[in-house]
Amino acid sequence: METAEFLRALRTEGELLAAAAEQAGTDAKVPTCPRWQVGDLLRHTGAVHRWAASYLVERHTERRPLTEPTGPDGAELVAWYRDSHRRLVDALASAPADLDCWAFLPAPSPLAFWTRRQAHETTVHRFDAESARGGEPTAVSPLFATDGIDELLRGFHARPRSRVRIPEPRVLRVRTDDTDAVWTVRLSPEPPVTERGASGEAECELSGPAAQLYLALWNRAPLPSVTGDPALADLWRETSAI
């Protein structure tokens, strides 16, 4: 996917998140994040938006702390979130292609990284807001979901901080039914090593439509299908939270 496509997704997903939060109310529980109310969700996501925008606007080349506000609440908090989202979209839309700033996953450029990362960040939290609102959630396109799975497996869980580890080497496979994408995840006492494609035998396979797998791998929905050793699926559920 192109950076412009991620920017369009971010714009839409943030608007949907705000609308769902407004409908649910900031005191509503978030079923997909049991320790959160909608207000917590808005404060977190809005703070992440402002944190990301600060790199784009102020050109920071080192990591800066992320601080979440303790207030406001109610309609004022929804308005604050909308403003945070607008600031991020505007910062991304106006940033130069050769922007130099800090990023924490491999990407063609910092601008590409932040646009992609914030599109997926917002999509997952939009799903959280819609779970609090109730009703049918907005669909995630298979192509976008496939990209999000790739970012999660080959980006987030390639980092030293990944807790998806196991004493003896094992192999997990992830496969989408609708976009023909396959990943081979090699588990060990070290961070997982993931490559595209079906390389060698796997002891467990997680499969299903890309959108369902995307939400499941982010621990927002049940895994569509598990074949082979279910212990590896359990390992993912128990240790993959970010």
PDB file of C-alpha atoms in Angstrom:
ATOM      1  CA  MET A   1       0.000   0.000   0.000  1.00  0.00           C
ATOM      2  CA  GLU A   2       1.091   3.571  -0.714  1.00  0.00           C
ATOM      3  CA  THR A   3       1.536   6.272   1.919  1.00  0.00           C
ATOM      4  CA  ALA A   4      -1.411   8.221   0.481  1.00  0.00           C
ATOM      5  CA  GLU A   5      -3.650   5.183   1.003  1.00  0.00           C
ATOM      6  CA  PHE A   6      -2.584   4.921   4.638  1.00  0.00           C
ATOM      7  CA  LEU A   7      -3.308   8.613   5.127  1.00  0.00           C
ATOM      8  CA  ARG A   8      -6.825   8.178   3.750  1.00  0.00           C
ATOM      9  CA  ALA A   9      -7.347   5.201   6.051  1.00  0.00           C
ATOM     10  CA  LEU A  10      -6.101   7.171   9.055  1.00  0.00           C
ATOM     11  CA  ARG A  11      -8.441  10.061   8.293  1.00  0.00           C
ATOM     12  CA  THR A  12     -11.463   7.768   7.978  1.00  0.00           C
ATOM     13  CA  GLU A  13     -10.642   5.537  10.936  1.00  0.00           C
ATOM     14  CA  GLY A  14     -10.127   8.478  13.296  1.00  0.00           C
ATOM     15  CA  GLU A  15     -13.485   9.949  12.322  1.00  0.00           C
ATOM     16  CA  LEU A  16     -15.152   6.576  12.905  1.00  0.00           C
ATOM     17  CA  LEU A  17     -13.413   6.196  16.261  1.00  0.00           C
ATOM     18  CA  ALA A  18     -14.628   9.592  17.445  1.00  0.00           C
ATOM     19  CA  ALA A  19     -18.182   8.907  16.283  1.00  0.00           C
ATOM     20  CA  ALA A  20     -18.302   5.519  18.028  1.00  0.00           C
ATOM     21  CA  ALA A  21     -16.855   6.991  21.227  1.00  0.00           C
ATOM     22  CA  GLU A  22     -19.428   9.788  21.186  1.00  0.00           C
ATOM     23  CA  GLN A  23     -22.261   7.297  20.726  1.00  0.00           C
ATOM     24  CA  ALA A  24     -20.970   4.957  23.449  1.00  0.00           C
ATOM     25  CA  GLY A  25     -20.177   7.675  25.990  1.00  0.00           C
ATOM     26  CA  THR A  26     -16.826   8.138  27.685  1.00  0.00           C
ATOM     27  CA  ASP A  27     -17.884   6.095  30.746  1.00  0.00           C
ATOM     28  CA  ALA A  28     -18.726   2.997  28.694  1.00  0.00           C
ATOM     29  CA  LYS A  29     -16.642  -0.142  29.176  1.00  0.00           C
ATOM     30  CA  VAL A  30     -14.441  -1.300  26.297  1.00  0.00           C
ATOM     31  CA  PRO A  31     -15.014  -5.079  25.925  1.00  0.00           C
ATOM     32  CA  THR A  32     -11.866  -5.580  23.836  1.00  0.00           C
ATOM     33  CA  CYS A  33      -9.722  -3.803  26.472  1.00  0.00           C
ATOM     34  CA  PRO A  34     -11.383  -4.846  29.762  1.00  0.00           C
ATOM     35  CA  ARG A  35      -9.394  -2.461  31.961  1.00  0.00           C
ATOM     36  CA  TRP A  36     -10.441   0.573  29.890  1.00  0.00           C
ATOM     37  CA  GLN A  37     -13.420   2.830  29.590  1.00  0.00           C
ATOM     38  CA  VAL A  38     -13.965   4.802  26.389  1.00  0.00           C
ATOM     39  CA  GLY A  39     -12.403   7.833  28.064  1.00  0.00           C
ATOM     40  CA  ASP A  40      -9.169   5.880  28.593  1.00  0.00           C
ATOM     41  CA  LEU A  41      -9.225   4.828  24.959  1.00  0.00           C
ATOM     42  CA  LEU A  42      -9.619   8.421  23.756  1.00  0.00           C
ATOM     43  CA  ARG A  43      -6.886   9.745  26.043  1.00  0.00           C
ATOM     44  CA  HIS A  44      -4.466   7.044  24.942  1.00  0.00           C
ATOM     45  CA  THR A  45      -5.123   7.297  21.215  1.00  0.00           C
ATOM     46  CA  GLY A  46      -5.254  11.092  21.224  1.00  0.00           C
ATOM     47  CA  ALA A  47      -1.965  11.239  23.142  1.00  0.00           C
ATOM     48  CA  VAL A  48      -0.368   8.865  20.631  1.00  0.00           C
ATOM     49  CA  HIS A  49      -1.612  11.066  17.773  1.00  0.00           C
ATOM     50  CA  ARG A  50      -0.062  14.170  19.351  1.00  0.00           C
ATOM     51  CA  TRP A  51       3.148  12.284  20.165  1.00  0.00           C
ATOM     52  CA  ALA A  52       3.451  11.098  16.560  1.00  0.00           C
ATOM     53  CA  ALA A  53       2.671  14.568  15.206  1.00  0.00           C
ATOM     54  CA  SER A  54       5.435  16.069  17.342  1.00  0.00           C
ATOM     55  CA  TYR A  55       8.061  14.069  15.435  1.00  0.00           C
ATOM     56  CA  LEU A  56       6.678  15.236  12.131  1.00  0.00           C
ATOM     57  CA  VAL A  57       6.374  18.899  13.052  1.00  0.00           C
ATOM     58  CA  GLU A  58       9.369  19.347  15.366  1.00  0.00           C
ATOM     59  CA  ARG A  59      11.689  16.877  13.569  1.00  0.00           C
ATOM     60  CA  HIS A  60      12.816  15.048  16.715  1.00  0.00           C
ATOM     61  CA  THR A  61      15.448  12.431  15.899  1.00  0.00           C
ATOM     62  CA  GLU A  62      15.352  10.640  19.269  1.00  0.00           C
ATOM     63  CA  ARG A  63      12.519   9.024  21.167  1.00  0.00           C
ATOM     64  CA  ARG A  64      10.503  11.319  23.412  1.00  0.00           C
ATOM     65  CA  PRO A  65       8.227  10.294  26.296  1.00  0.00           C
ATOM     66  CA  LEU A  66       4.537   9.704  25.627  1.00  0.00           C
ATOM     67  CA  THR A  67       2.322  11.424  28.190  1.00  0.00           C
ATOM     68  CA  GLU A  68      -1.410  10.787  28.447  1.00  0.00           C
ATOM     69  CA  PRO A  69      -3.651  13.515  29.910  1.00  0.00           C
ATOM     70  CA  THR A  70      -5.775  12.904  33.014  1.00  0.00           C
ATOM     71  CA  GLY A  71      -8.626  15.075  31.714  1.00  0.00           C
ATOM     72  CA  PRO A  72     -10.948  16.275  30.212  1.00  0.00           C
ATOM     73  CA  ASP A  73     -13.994  14.004  29.954  1.00  0.00           C
ATOM     74  CA  GLY A  74     -17.345  13.659  28.227  1.00  0.00           C
ATOM     75  CA  ALA A  75     -18.000  15.788  25.162  1.00  0.00           C
ATOM     76  CA  GLU A  76     -14.891  17.868  25.855  1.00  0.00           C
ATOM     77  CA  LEU A  77     -12.736  14.726  25.672  1.00  0.00           C
ATOM     78  CA  VAL A  78     -14.299  13.654  22.373  1.00  0.00           C
ATOM     79  CA  ALA A  79     -13.568  17.137  20.979  1.00  0.00           C
ATOM     80  CA  TRP A  80      -9.973  16.905  22.271  1.00  0.00           C
ATOM     81  CA  TYR A  81      -9.557  13.568  20.509  1.00  0.00           C
ATOM     82  CA  ARG A  82     -10.926  14.967  17.253  1.00  0.00           C
ATOM     83  CA  ASP A  83      -8.458  17.846  17.484  1.00  0.00           C
ATOM     84  CA  SER A  84      -5.587  15.405  18.176  1.00  0.00           C
ATOM     85  CA  HIS A  85      -6.537  13.348  15.146  1.00  0.00           C
ATOM     86  CA  ARG A  86      -6.832  16.443  12.940  1.00  0.00           C
ATOM     87  CA  ARG A  87      -3.389  17.647  14.034  1.00  0.00           C
ATOM     88  CA  LEU A  88      -1.843  14.307  13.112  1.00  0.00           C
ATOM     89  CA  VAL A  89      -3.549  14.110   9.716  1.00  0.00           C
ATOM     90  CA  ASP A  90      -2.515  17.682   8.914  1.00  0.00           C
ATOM     91  CA  ALA A  91       1.074  17.026  10.008  1.00  0.00           C
ATOM     92  CA  LEU A  92       1.333  13.940   7.821  1.00  0.00           C
ATOM     93  CA  ALA A  93      -0.320  15.622   4.849  1.00  0.00           C
ATOM     94  CA  SER A  94       2.071  18.578   4.974  1.00  0.00           C
ATOM     95  CA  ALA A  95       5.302  16.725   5.826  1.00  0.00           C
ATOM     96  CA  PRO A  96       7.961  16.567   3.091  1.00  0.00           C
ATOM     97  CA  ALA A  97       8.788  13.210   1.537  1.00  0.00           C
ATOM     98  CA  ASP A  98      12.397  13.512   2.741  1.00  0.00           C
ATOM     99  CA  LEU A  99      11.385  14.183   6.351  1.00  0.00           C
ATOM    100  CA  ASP A 100      14.066  13.111   8.827  1.00  0.00           C
ATOM    101  CA  CYS A 101      12.784  12.147  12.264  1.00  0.00           C
ATOM    102  CA  TRP A 102      12.732   9.258  14.723  1.00  0.00           C
ATOM    103  CA  ALA A 103      10.877   6.042  13.841  1.00  0.00           C
ATOM    104  CA  PHE A 104      10.864   2.690  15.582  1.00  0.00           C
ATOM    105  CA  LEU A 105      10.178   0.147  12.818  1.00  0.00           C
ATOM    106  CA  PRO A 106      11.886  -0.367   9.451  1.00  0.00           C
ATOM    107  CA  ALA A 107      10.202   1.600   6.648  1.00  0.00           C
ATOM    108  CA  PRO A 108      11.083   3.253   3.327  1.00  0.00           C
ATOM    109  CA  SER A 109      11.085   6.616   5.126  1.00  0.00           C
ATOM    110  CA  PRO A 110      10.023   8.145   8.457  1.00  0.00           C
ATOM    111  CA  LEU A 111       6.969   9.641   6.732  1.00  0.00           C
ATOM    112  CA  ALA A 112       5.964   6.236   5.381  1.00  0.00           C
ATOM    113  CA  PHE A 113       6.490   4.708   8.823  1.00  0.00           C
ATOM    114  CA  TRP A 114       4.371   7.194  10.757  1.00  0.00           C
ATOM    115  CA  THR A 115       1.529   7.201   8.248  1.00  0.00           C
ATOM    116  CA  ARG A 116       1.323   3.421   8.182  1.00  0.00           C
ATOM    117  CA  ARG A 117       1.757   3.008  11.933  1.00  0.00           C
ATOM    118  CA  GLN A 118      -0.877   5.556  12.832  1.00  0.00           C
ATOM    119  CA  ALA A 119      -3.344   4.133  10.303  1.00  0.00           C
ATOM    120  CA  HIS A 120      -3.101   0.726  11.975  1.00  0.00           C
ATOM    121  CA  GLU A 121      -3.014   2.162  15.506  1.00  0.00           C
ATOM    122  CA  THR A 122      -6.221   4.040  14.812  1.00  0.00           C
ATOM    123  CA  THR A 123      -7.957   1.131  13.088  1.00  0.00           C
ATOM    124  CA  VAL A 124      -7.416  -1.229  16.011  1.00  0.00           C
ATOM    125  CA  HIS A 125      -8.604   1.397  18.501  1.00  0.00           C
ATOM    126  CA  ARG A 126     -11.564   2.279  16.281  1.00  0.00           C
ATOM    127  CA  PHE A 127     -12.576  -1.366  16.614  1.00  0.00           C
ATOM    128  CA  ASP A 128     -12.239  -0.967  20.389  1.00  0.00           C
ATOM    129  CA  ALA A 129     -14.526   2.076  20.349  1.00  0.00           C
ATOM    130  CA  GLU A 130     -17.087   0.267  18.225  1.00  0.00           C
ATOM    131  CA  SER A 131     -17.001  -2.697  20.609  1.00  0.00           C
ATOM    132  CA  ALA A 132     -17.992  -0.269  23.385  1.00  0.00           C
ATOM    133  CA  ARG A 133     -20.748   1.230  21.241  1.00  0.00           C
ATOM    134  CA  GLY A 134     -22.117  -2.159  20.219  1.00  0.00           C
ATOM    135  CA  GLY A 135     -23.560  -3.167  16.885  1.00  0.00           C
ATOM    136  CA  GLU A 136     -21.788  -4.273  13.731  1.00  0.00           C
ATOM    137  CA  PRO A 137     -18.182  -3.036  13.520  1.00  0.00           C
ATOM    138  CA  THR A 138     -16.874  -1.306  10.409  1.00  0.00           C
ATOM    139  CA  ALA A 139     -15.178  -3.749   8.031  1.00  0.00           C
ATOM    140  CA  VAL A 140     -11.416  -3.749   7.529  1.00  0.00           C
ATOM    141  CA  SER A 141     -10.348  -4.259   3.910  1.00  0.00           C
ATOM    142  CA  PRO A 142      -8.400  -7.486   3.234  1.00  0.00           C
ATOM    143  CA  LEU A 143      -5.466  -5.601   1.692  1.00  0.00           C
ATOM    144  CA  PHE A 144      -5.153  -3.221   4.645  1.00  0.00           C
ATOM    145  CA  ALA A 145      -5.512  -6.093   7.122  1.00  0.00           C
ATOM    146  CA  THR A 146      -2.805  -8.097   5.336  1.00  0.00           C
ATOM    147  CA  ASP A 147      -0.439  -5.156   5.601  1.00  0.00           C
ATOM    148  CA  GLY A 148      -1.261  -4.836   9.301  1.00  0.00           C
ATOM    149  CA  ILE A 149      -0.458  -8.496   9.916  1.00  0.00           C
ATOM    150  CA  ASP A 150       2.862  -8.002   8.169  1.00  0.00           C
ATOM    151  CA  GLU A 151       3.667  -4.945  10.291  1.00  0.00           C
ATOM    152  CA  LEU A 152       2.819  -6.837  13.459  1.00  0.00           C
ATOM    153  CA  LEU A 153       4.765 -10.011  12.649  1.00  0.00           C
ATOM    154  CA  ARG A 154       7.795  -8.613  10.839  1.00  0.00           C
ATOM    155  CA  GLY A 155       7.890  -5.263  12.625  1.00  0.00           C
ATOM    156  CA  PHE A 156       6.678  -5.264  16.211  1.00  0.00           C
ATOM    157  CA  HIS A 157       7.582  -8.848  17.081  1.00  0.00           C
ATOM    158  CA  ALA A 158      11.004  -8.671  15.477  1.00  0.00           C
ATOM    159  CA  ARG A 159      12.003  -6.200  18.205  1.00  0.00           C
ATOM    160  CA  PRO A 160      13.900  -7.313  21.331  1.00  0.00           C
ATOM    161  CA  ARG A 161      10.954  -6.377  23.538  1.00  0.00           C
ATOM    162  CA  SER A 162       8.681  -9.080  22.033  1.00  0.00           C
ATOM    163  CA  ARG A 163       7.627 -11.563  24.714  1.00  0.00           C
ATOM    164  CA  VAL A 164       6.573 -14.260  22.223  1.00  0.00           C
ATOM    165  CA  ARG A 165       9.285 -16.729  23.193  1.00  0.00           C
ATOM    166  CA  ILE A 166       9.513 -20.430  23.883  1.00  0.00           C
ATOM    167  CA  PRO A 167      12.321 -22.577  25.363  1.00  0.00           C
ATOM    168  CA  GLU A 168      12.660 -24.915  22.372  1.00  0.00           C
ATOM    169  CA  PRO A 169      12.478 -23.861  18.684  1.00  0.00           C
ATOM    170  CA  ARG A 170       9.008 -24.202  17.137  1.00  0.00           C
ATOM    171  CA  VAL A 171       7.453 -22.995  13.880  1.00  0.00           C
ATOM    172  CA  LEU A 172       4.141 -21.152  13.560  1.00  0.00           C
ATOM    173  CA  ARG A 173       2.480 -20.340  10.246  1.00  0.00           C
ATOM    174  CA  VAL A 174      -0.009 -17.553   9.546  1.00  0.00           C
ATOM    175  CA  ARG A 175      -2.068 -17.696   6.359  1.00  0.00           C
ATOM    176  CA  THR A 176      -4.836 -15.490   4.953  1.00  0.00           C
ATOM    177  CA  ASP A 177      -7.603 -17.205   2.984  1.00  0.00           C
ATOM    178  CA  ASP A 178      -8.541 -14.201   0.865  1.00  0.00           C
ATOM    179  CA  THR A 179      -5.251 -12.479  -0.019  1.00  0.00           C
ATOM    180  CA  ASP A 180      -2.988 -15.526  -0.377  1.00  0.00           C
ATOM    181  CA  ALA A 181      -0.474 -14.123   2.118  1.00  0.00           C
ATOM    182  CA  VAL A 182       1.637 -16.506   4.196  1.00  0.00           C
ATOM    183  CA  TRP A 183       4.150 -15.924   6.970  1.00  0.00           C
ATOM    184  CA  THR A 184       6.457 -18.399   8.672  1.00  0.00           C
ATOM    185  CA  VAL A 185       7.197 -17.444  12.280  1.00  0.00           C
ATOM    186  CA  ARG A 186      10.179 -19.147  13.901  1.00  0.00           C
ATOM    187  CA  LEU A 187       9.851 -19.180  17.668  1.00  0.00           C
ATOM    188  CA  SER A 188      12.707 -19.665  20.115  1.00  0.00           C
ATOM    189  CA  PRO A 189      14.075 -18.190  23.362  1.00  0.00           C
ATOM    190  CA  GLU A 190      14.851 -15.084  21.252  1.00  0.00           C
ATOM    191  CA  PRO A 191      12.383 -12.701  19.540  1.00  0.00           C
ATOM    192  CA  PRO A 192      10.422 -14.367  16.717  1.00  0.00           C
ATOM    193  CA  VAL A 193      11.945 -14.363  13.249  1.00  0.00           C
ATOM    194  CA  THR A 194       9.268 -14.015  10.566  1.00  0.00           C
ATOM    195  CA  GLU A 195       9.602 -14.361   6.810  1.00  0.00           C
ATOM    196  CA  ARG A 196       7.045 -14.137   4.042  1.00  0.00           C
ATOM    197  CA  GLY A 197       6.115 -17.463   2.465  1.00  0.00           C
ATOM    198  CA  ALA A 198       5.629 -21.058   3.594  1.00  0.00           C
ATOM    199  CA  SER A 199       9.158 -22.200   4.313  1.00  0.00           C
ATOM    200  CA  GLY A 200       9.460 -25.728   5.740  1.00  0.00           C
ATOM    201  CA  GLU A 201       7.028 -27.533   8.026  1.00  0.00           C
ATOM    202  CA  ALA A 202       4.991 -25.689  10.646  1.00  0.00           C
ATOM    203  CA  GLU A 203       3.712 -27.199  13.892  1.00  0.00           C
ATOM    204  CA  CYS A 204       0.699 -24.879  14.065  1.00  0.00           C
ATOM    205  CA  GLU A 205      -1.136 -22.773  11.494  1.00  0.00           C
ATOM    206  CA  LEU A 206      -3.391 -19.782  12.131  1.00  0.00           C
ATOM    207  CA  SER A 207      -5.589 -19.092   9.137  1.00  0.00           C
ATOM    208  CA  GLY A 208      -8.694 -17.272   8.018  1.00  0.00           C
ATOM    209  CA  PRO A 209      -9.865 -14.094   6.287  1.00  0.00           C
ATOM    210  CA  ALA A 210      -7.255 -11.340   6.565  1.00  0.00           C
ATOM    211  CA  ALA A 211      -9.487  -8.951   8.518  1.00  0.00           C
ATOM    212  CA  GLN A 212     -10.344 -11.588  11.123  1.00  0.00           C
ATOM    213  CA  LEU A 213      -6.705 -12.653  11.475  1.00  0.00           C
ATOM    214  CA  TYR A 214      -5.620  -9.021  11.812  1.00  0.00           C
ATOM    215  CA  LEU A 215      -7.961  -8.400  14.733  1.00  0.00           C
ATOM    216  CA  ALA A 216      -7.220 -11.803  16.266  1.00  0.00           C
ATOM    217  CA  LEU A 217      -3.453 -11.320  16.160  1.00  0.00           C
ATOM    218  CA  TRP A 218      -3.951  -7.969  17.886  1.00  0.00           C
ATOM    219  CA  ASN A 219      -5.987  -9.908  20.494  1.00  0.00           C
ATOM    220  CA  ARG A 220      -9.238  -8.176  19.599  1.00  0.00           C
ATOM    221  CA  ALA A 221     -11.133 -11.236  18.279  1.00  0.00           C
ATOM    222  CA  PRO A 222     -10.970 -15.044  18.361  1.00  0.00           C
ATOM    223  CA  LEU A 223      -8.601 -16.769  15.966  1.00  0.00           C
ATOM    224  CA  PRO A 224     -10.617 -17.907  12.919  1.00  0.00           C
ATOM    225  CA  SER A 225      -8.891 -21.289  12.524  1.00  0.00           C
ATOM    226  CA  VAL A 226      -6.112 -23.125  14.370  1.00  0.00           C
ATOM    227  CA  THR A 227      -4.644 -26.366  13.017  1.00  0.00           C
ATOM    228  CA  GLY A 228      -1.807 -28.352  14.528  1.00  0.00           C
ATOM    229  CA  ASP A 229      -0.521 -27.788  18.056  1.00  0.00           C
ATOM    230  CA  PRO A 230      -2.903 -25.355  19.831  1.00  0.00           C
ATOM    231  CA  ALA A 231      -0.214 -24.590  22.428  1.00  0.00           C
ATOM    232  CA  LEU A 232       1.435 -22.234  19.944  1.00  0.00           C
ATOM    233  CA  ALA A 233      -1.843 -20.370  19.432  1.00  0.00           C
ATOM    234  CA  ASP A 234      -2.159 -20.142  23.230  1.00  0.00           C
ATOM    235  CA  LEU A 235       1.400 -18.839  23.440  1.00  0.00           C
ATOM    236  CA  TRP A 236       0.487 -16.035  21.050  1.00  0.00           C
ATOM    237  CA  ARG A 237      -2.612 -15.127  23.032  1.00  0.00           C
ATOM    238  CA  GLU A 238      -0.733 -15.106  26.323  1.00  0.00           C
ATOM    239  CA  THR A 239       2.440 -13.253  25.346  1.00  0.00           C
ATOM    240  CA  SER A 240       1.882 -11.087  22.253  1.00  0.00           C
ATOM    241  CA  ALA A 241       0.228  -8.041  23.848  1.00  0.00           C
ATOM    242  CA  ILE A 242       2.023  -4.790  22.978  1.00  0.00           C
TER     243      ILE A 242
END
